[in-house]
Short mmCIF file of C-alpha atoms and ligand atoms in Angstrom, two decimals:
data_model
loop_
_atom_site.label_atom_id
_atom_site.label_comp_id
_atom_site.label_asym_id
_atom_site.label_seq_id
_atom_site.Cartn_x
_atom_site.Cartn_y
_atom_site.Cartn_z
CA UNK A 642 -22.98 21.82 -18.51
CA UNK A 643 -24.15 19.24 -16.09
CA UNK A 644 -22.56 15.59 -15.72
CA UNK A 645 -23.08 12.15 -15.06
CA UNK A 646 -20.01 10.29 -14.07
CA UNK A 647 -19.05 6.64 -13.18
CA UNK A 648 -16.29 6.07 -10.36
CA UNK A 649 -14.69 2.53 -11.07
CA UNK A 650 -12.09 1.95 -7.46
CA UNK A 651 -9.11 0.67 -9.35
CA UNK A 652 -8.61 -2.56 -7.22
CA UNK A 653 -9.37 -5.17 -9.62
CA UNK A 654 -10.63 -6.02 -13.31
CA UNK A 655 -14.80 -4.74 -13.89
CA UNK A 656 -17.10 -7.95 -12.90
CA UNK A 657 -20.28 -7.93 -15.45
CA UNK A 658 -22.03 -6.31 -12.25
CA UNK A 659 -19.59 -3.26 -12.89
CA UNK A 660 -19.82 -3.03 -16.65
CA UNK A 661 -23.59 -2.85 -16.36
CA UNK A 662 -23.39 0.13 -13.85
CA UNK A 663 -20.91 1.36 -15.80
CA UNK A 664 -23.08 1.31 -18.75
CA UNK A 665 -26.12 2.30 -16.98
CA UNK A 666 -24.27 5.39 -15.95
CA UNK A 667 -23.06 6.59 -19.26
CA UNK A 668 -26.89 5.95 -21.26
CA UNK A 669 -28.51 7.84 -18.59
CA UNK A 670 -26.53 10.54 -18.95
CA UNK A 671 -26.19 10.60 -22.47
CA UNK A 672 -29.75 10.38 -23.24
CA UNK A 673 -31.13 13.15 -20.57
CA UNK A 674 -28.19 15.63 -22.45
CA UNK A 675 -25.89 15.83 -19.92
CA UNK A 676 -21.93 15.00 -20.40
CA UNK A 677 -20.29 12.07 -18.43
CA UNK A 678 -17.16 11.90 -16.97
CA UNK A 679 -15.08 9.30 -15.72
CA UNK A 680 -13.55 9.36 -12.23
CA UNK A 681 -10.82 6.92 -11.12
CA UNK A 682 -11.24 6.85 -7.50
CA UNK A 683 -7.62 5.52 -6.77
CA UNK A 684 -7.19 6.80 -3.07
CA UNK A 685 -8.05 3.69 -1.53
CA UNK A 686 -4.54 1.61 -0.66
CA UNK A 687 -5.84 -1.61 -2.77
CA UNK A 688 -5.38 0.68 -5.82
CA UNK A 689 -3.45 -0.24 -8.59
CA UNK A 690 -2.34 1.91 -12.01
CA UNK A 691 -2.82 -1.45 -13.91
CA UNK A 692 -6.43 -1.97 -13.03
CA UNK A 693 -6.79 1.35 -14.06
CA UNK A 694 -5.87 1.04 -17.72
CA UNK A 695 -7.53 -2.51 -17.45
CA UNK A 696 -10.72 -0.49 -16.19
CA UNK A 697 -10.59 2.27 -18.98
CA UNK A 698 -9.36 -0.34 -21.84
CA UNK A 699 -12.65 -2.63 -20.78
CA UNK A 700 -15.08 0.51 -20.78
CA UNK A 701 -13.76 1.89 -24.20
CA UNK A 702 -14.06 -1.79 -25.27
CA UNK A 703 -17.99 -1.51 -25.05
CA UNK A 704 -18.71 1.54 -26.32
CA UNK A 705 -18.28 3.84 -23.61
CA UNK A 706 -16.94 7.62 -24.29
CA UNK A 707 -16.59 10.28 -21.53
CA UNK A 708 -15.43 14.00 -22.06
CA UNK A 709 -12.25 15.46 -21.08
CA UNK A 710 -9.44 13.72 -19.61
CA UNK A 711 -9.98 10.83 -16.82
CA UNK A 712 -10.59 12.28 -13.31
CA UNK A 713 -7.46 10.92 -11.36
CA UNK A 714 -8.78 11.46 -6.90
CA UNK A 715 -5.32 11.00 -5.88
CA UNK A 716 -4.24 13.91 -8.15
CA UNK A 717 -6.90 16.09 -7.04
CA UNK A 718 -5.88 16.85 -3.04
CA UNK A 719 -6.35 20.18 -3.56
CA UNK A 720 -10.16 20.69 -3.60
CA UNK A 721 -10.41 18.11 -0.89
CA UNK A 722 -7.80 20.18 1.63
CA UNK A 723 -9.74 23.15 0.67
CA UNK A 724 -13.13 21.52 2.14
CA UNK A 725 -11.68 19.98 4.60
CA UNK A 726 -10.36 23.29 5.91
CA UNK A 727 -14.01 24.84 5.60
CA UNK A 728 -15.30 22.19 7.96
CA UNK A 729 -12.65 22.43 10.52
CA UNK A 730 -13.04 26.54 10.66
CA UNK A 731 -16.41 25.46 11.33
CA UNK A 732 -15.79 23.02 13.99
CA UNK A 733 -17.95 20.62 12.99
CA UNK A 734 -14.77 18.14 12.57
CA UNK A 735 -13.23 16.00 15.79
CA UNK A 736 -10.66 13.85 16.10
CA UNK A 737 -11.92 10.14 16.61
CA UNK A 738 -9.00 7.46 18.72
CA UNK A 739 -11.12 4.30 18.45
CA UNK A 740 -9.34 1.08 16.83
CA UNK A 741 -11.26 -1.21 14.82
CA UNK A 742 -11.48 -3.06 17.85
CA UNK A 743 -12.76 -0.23 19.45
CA UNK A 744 -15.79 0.07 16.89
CA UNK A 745 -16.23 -3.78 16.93
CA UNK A 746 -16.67 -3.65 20.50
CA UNK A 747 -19.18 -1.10 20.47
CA UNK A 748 -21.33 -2.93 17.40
CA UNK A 749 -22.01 -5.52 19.69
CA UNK A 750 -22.66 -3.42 22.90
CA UNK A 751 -26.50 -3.45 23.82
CA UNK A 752 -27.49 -0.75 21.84
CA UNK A 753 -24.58 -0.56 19.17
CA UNK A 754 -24.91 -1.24 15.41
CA UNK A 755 -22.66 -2.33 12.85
CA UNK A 756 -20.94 0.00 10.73
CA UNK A 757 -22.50 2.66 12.64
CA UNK A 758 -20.27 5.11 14.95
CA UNK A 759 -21.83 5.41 18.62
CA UNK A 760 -20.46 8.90 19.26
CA UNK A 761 -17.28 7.45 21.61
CA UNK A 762 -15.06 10.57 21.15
CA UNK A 763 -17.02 13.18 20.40
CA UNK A 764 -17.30 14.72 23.59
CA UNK A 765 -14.04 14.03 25.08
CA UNK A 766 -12.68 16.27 27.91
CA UNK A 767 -8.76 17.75 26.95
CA UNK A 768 -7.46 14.86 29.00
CA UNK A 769 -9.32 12.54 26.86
CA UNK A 770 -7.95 13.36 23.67
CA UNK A 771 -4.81 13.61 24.97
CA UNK A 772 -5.11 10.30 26.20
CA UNK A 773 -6.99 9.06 22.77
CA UNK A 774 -3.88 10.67 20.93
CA UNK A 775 -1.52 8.47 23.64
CA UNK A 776 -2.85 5.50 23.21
CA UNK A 777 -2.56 5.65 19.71
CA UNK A 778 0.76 7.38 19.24
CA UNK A 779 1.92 3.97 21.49
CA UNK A 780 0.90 2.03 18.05
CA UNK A 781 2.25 4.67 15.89
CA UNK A 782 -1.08 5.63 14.42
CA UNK A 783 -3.13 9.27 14.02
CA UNK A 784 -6.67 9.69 15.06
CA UNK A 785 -9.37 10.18 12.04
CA UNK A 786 -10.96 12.76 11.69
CA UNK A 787 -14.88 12.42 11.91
CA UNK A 788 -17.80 14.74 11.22
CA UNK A 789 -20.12 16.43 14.29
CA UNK A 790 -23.38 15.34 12.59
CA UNK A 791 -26.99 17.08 13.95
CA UNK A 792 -28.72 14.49 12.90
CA UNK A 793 -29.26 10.51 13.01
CA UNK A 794 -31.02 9.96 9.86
CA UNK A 795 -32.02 11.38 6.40
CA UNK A 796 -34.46 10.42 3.41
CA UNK A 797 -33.25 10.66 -0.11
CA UNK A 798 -34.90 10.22 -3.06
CA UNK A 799 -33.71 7.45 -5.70
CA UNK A 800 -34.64 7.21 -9.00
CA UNK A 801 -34.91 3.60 -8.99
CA UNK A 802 -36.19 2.66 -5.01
CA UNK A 803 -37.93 6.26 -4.41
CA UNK A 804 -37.62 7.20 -0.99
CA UNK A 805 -34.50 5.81 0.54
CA UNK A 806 -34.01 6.21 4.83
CA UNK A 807 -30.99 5.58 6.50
CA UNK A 808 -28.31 6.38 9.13
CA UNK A 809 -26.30 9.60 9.47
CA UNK A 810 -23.76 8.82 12.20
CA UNK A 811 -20.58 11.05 12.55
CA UNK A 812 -18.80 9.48 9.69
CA UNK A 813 -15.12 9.66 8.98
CA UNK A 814 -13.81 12.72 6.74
CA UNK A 815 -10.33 12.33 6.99
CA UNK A 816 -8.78 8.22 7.98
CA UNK A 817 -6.37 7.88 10.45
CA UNK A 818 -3.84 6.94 7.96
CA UNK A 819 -3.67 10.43 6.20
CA UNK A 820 -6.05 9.66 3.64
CA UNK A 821 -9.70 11.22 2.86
CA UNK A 822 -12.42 8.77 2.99
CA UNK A 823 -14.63 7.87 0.09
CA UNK A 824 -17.89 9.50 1.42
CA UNK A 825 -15.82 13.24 2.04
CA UNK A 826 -13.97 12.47 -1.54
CA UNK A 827 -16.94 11.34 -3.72
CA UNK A 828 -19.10 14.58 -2.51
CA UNK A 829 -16.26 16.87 -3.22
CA UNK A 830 -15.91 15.36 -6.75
CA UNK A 831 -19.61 15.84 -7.07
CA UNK A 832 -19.63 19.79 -6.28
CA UNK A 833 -16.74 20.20 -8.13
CA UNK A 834 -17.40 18.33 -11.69
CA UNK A 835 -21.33 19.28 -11.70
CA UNK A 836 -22.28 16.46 -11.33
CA UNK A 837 -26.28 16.02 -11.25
CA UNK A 838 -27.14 12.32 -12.16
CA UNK A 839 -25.02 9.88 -9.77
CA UNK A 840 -25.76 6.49 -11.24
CA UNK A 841 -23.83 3.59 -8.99
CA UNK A 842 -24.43 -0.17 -7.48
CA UNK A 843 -27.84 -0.34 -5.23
CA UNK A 844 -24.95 -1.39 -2.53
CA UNK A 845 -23.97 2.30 -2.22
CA UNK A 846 -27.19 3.60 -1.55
CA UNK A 847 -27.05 3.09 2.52
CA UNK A 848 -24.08 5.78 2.40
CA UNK A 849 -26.20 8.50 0.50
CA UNK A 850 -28.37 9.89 3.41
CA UNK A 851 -24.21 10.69 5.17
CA UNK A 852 -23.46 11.46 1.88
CA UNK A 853 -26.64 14.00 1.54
CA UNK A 854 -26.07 15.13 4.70
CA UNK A 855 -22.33 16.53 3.84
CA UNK A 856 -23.59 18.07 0.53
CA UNK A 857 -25.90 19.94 2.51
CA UNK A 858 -22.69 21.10 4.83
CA UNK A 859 -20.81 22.28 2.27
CA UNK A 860 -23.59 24.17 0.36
CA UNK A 861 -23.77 21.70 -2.46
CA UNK A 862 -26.54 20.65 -4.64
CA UNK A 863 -28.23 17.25 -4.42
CA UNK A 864 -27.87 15.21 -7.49
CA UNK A 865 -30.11 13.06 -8.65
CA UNK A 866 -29.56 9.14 -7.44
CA UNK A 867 -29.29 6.32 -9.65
CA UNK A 868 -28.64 3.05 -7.28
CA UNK A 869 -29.39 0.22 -9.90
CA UNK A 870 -29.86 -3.72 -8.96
CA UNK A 871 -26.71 -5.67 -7.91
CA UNK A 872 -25.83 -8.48 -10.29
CA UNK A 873 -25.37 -11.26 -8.48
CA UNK A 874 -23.95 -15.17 -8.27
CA UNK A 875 -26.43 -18.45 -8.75
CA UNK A 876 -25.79 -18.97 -5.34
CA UNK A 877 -27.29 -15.15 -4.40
CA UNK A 878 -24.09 -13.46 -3.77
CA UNK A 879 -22.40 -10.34 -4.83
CA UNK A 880 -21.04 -11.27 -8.13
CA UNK A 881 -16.98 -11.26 -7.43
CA UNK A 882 -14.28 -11.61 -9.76
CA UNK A 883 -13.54 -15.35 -8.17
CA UNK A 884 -17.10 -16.60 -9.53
CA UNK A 885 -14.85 -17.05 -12.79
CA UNK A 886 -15.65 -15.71 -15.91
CA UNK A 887 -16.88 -12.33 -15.50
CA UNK A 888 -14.38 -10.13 -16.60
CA UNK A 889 -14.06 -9.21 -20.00
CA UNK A 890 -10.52 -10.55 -19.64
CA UNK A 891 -12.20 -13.91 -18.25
CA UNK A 892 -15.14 -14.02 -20.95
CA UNK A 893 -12.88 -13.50 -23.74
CA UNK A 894 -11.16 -16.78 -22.85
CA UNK A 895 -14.61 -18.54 -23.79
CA UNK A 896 -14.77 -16.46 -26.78
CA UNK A 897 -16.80 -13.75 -25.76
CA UNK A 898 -16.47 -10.24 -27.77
CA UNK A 899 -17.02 -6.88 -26.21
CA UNK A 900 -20.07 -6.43 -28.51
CA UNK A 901 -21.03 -10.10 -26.74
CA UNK A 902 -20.94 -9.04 -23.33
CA UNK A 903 -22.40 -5.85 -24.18
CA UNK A 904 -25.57 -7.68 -26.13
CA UNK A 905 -25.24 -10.19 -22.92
CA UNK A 906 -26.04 -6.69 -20.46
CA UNK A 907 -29.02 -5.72 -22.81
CA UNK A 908 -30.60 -9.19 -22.44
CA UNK A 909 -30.30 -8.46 -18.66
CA UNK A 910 -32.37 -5.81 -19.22
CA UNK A 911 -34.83 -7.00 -21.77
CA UNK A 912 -32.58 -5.07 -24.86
CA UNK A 913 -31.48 -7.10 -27.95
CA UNK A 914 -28.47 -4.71 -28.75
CA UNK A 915 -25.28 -4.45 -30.14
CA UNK A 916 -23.85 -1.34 -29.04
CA UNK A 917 -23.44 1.32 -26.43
CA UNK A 918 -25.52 3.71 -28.72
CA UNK A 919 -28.42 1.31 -28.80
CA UNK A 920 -27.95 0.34 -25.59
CA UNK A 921 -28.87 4.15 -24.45
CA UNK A 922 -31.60 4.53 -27.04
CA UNK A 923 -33.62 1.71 -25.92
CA UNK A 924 -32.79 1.22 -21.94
CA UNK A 925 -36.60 2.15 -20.38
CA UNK A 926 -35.34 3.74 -17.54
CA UNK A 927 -38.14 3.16 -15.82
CA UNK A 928 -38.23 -0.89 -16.06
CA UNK A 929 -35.38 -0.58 -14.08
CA UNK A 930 -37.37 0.24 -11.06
CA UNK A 931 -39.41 -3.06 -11.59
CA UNK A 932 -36.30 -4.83 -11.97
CA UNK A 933 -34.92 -7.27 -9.20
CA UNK A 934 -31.04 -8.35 -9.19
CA UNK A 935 -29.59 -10.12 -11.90
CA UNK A 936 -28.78 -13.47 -11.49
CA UNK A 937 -25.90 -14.94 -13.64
CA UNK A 938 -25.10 -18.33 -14.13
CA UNK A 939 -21.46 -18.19 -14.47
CA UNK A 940 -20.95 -21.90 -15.92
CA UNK A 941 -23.68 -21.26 -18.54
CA UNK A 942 -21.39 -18.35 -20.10
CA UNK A 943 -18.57 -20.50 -19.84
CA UNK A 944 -20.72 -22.53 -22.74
CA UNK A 945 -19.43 -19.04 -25.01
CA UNK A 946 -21.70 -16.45 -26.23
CA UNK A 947 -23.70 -18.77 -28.73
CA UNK A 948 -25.24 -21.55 -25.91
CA UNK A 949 -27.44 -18.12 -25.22
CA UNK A 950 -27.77 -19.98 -21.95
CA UNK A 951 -27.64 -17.04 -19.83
N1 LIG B 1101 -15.80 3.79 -6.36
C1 LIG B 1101 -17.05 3.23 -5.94
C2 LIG B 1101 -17.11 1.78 -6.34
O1 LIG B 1101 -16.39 1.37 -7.25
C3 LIG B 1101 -18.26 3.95 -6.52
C4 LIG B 1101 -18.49 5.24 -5.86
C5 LIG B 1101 -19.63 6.08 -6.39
O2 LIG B 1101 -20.11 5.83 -7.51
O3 LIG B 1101 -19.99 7.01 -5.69
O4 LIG B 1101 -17.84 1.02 -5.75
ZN1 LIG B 1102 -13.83 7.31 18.39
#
């Protein structure tokens, strides 16, 4: 059996932007045959088990059915230790001592970039590391662990943008604080729930190519991408739980049902529906690719479900 799977991070309530991934996630894999699974990615130290049940509770809410039980990360160390160890037989791991100052210093060096890793300590001599693993022992921290990457960049193909390009620097596998990092985590999860369709925010898409890259590494197969449109504020922001009400916690306090919000995501989309099922039966998958954000007035739906403002 192959999957599709959604990964809520348990560090808040699900914005409208969320549920509508969410959704997206489960009719695309529904309607191409494949089962969906649910993955609580709850390594991340903003994690909360509230959130969690708040997560699952709103998802059930609109319709949304997965098979098996939840997929807990935190619960799942084993397969990750297990790669982990494969990579650093191979020696293509290496022990990184920068501080976030470190990496902030090198964004804005001549030729630096944000949020991409220059390389600093991957060809330290054995004095250098053991003066990387000094300095930080002085503030009581470990190094991370990052990847030795052969390349600097990698197309993918997406469903919804086609060809996507971007950067493959030596990204972090394991964090300095003990912890494995999303990218390592979220392709282990893949390999190891057959997972084919990978249906998530258009935000994530800059970490596929690293992502991609690491699949490769570990002998995995590449699923097939998903990254739909952000939903965003009036003011063209990332929608955020402070915008007000766009929870279905929020929305309900202005008398919106689940079947409301979920016929309020299908008019996003050009649907009239009123439920998951008919959500999935008449999403064109394709419109999607024509389709820019979504812009959501977040006073109008404060008017209630029936001002249709929205
Ligand atoms: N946990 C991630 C998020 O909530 C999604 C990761 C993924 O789908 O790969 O943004
Ligand atoms: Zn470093």
């Amino acid at each position: 059996m192959e999957y599709g799977r959604y990964a809520p991070s348990p560090s808040g309530d699900l914005h409208l932007g969320n549920l509508r991934t969410a959704l997206l996630a489960w009719a695309l894999a529904r309607r191409s045959g494949r089962g969906f699974l649910m993955r609580v990615e709850d390594m991340d130290e903003r994690s909360r088990p509230q959130f969690q049940e708040r997560q699952l509770a709103d998802l059930r809410a609109l319709g949304l059915t997965w098979d098996g039980p939840v997929q807990i990360q935190s619960q799942r160390i084993g397969g990750y230790d297990a790669a982990f160890a494969s990579l650093r037989e191979r020696g293509l791991l290496y022990e990184c001592y920068c501080t976030r100052r470190d990496l902030a210093d090198a964004a804005r060096a001549p030729h630096g970039a944000p949020g991409v890793y220059p390389g600093t300590c991957r060809d330290l001599s054995a004095a250098g590391r053991r003066a990387g693993r000094a300095k930080l022992a002085a503030v009581g921290r470990q190094p991370a662990l990052r990847l030795r990457t052969e390349v600097k960049e990698l197309t993918i193909h997406d469903e919804v943008c086609g060809e996507v390009s971007g950067v493959v620097d030596d990204f972090v596998i394991r964090r300095g604080d003990g912890r494995y990092a999303y990218n390592f985590a979220s392709v282990v999860d893949d390999a190891l729930e057959h997972i084919t369709q990978v249906t998530r925010g258009a935000d994530l898409a800059p970490s596929t190519p690293r992502q991609v890259y690491l699949q490769r590494l570990l002998g995995a197969p590449t699923p097939e991408y998903w990254h739909v449109p952000m939903v965003l504020n009036r003011e063209g922001a990332r929608l955020a739980k402070r915008d007000g009400a766009v929870t279905m916690r929020a929305l309900a306090e202005y008398g919106w049902s689940p079947a409301d919000v979920l016929a309020l995501i299908g008019r996003s989309l050009g649907l009239e529906v009123r439920t998951a099922a008919d959500f999935a039966q008449q999403l064109d998958a394709r419109a999607l690719r024509r389709r820019g954000p979504w812009y959501v007035d977040v006073a109008a739906l404060e008017a209630g479900p029936d001002s249709r403002a929205s």
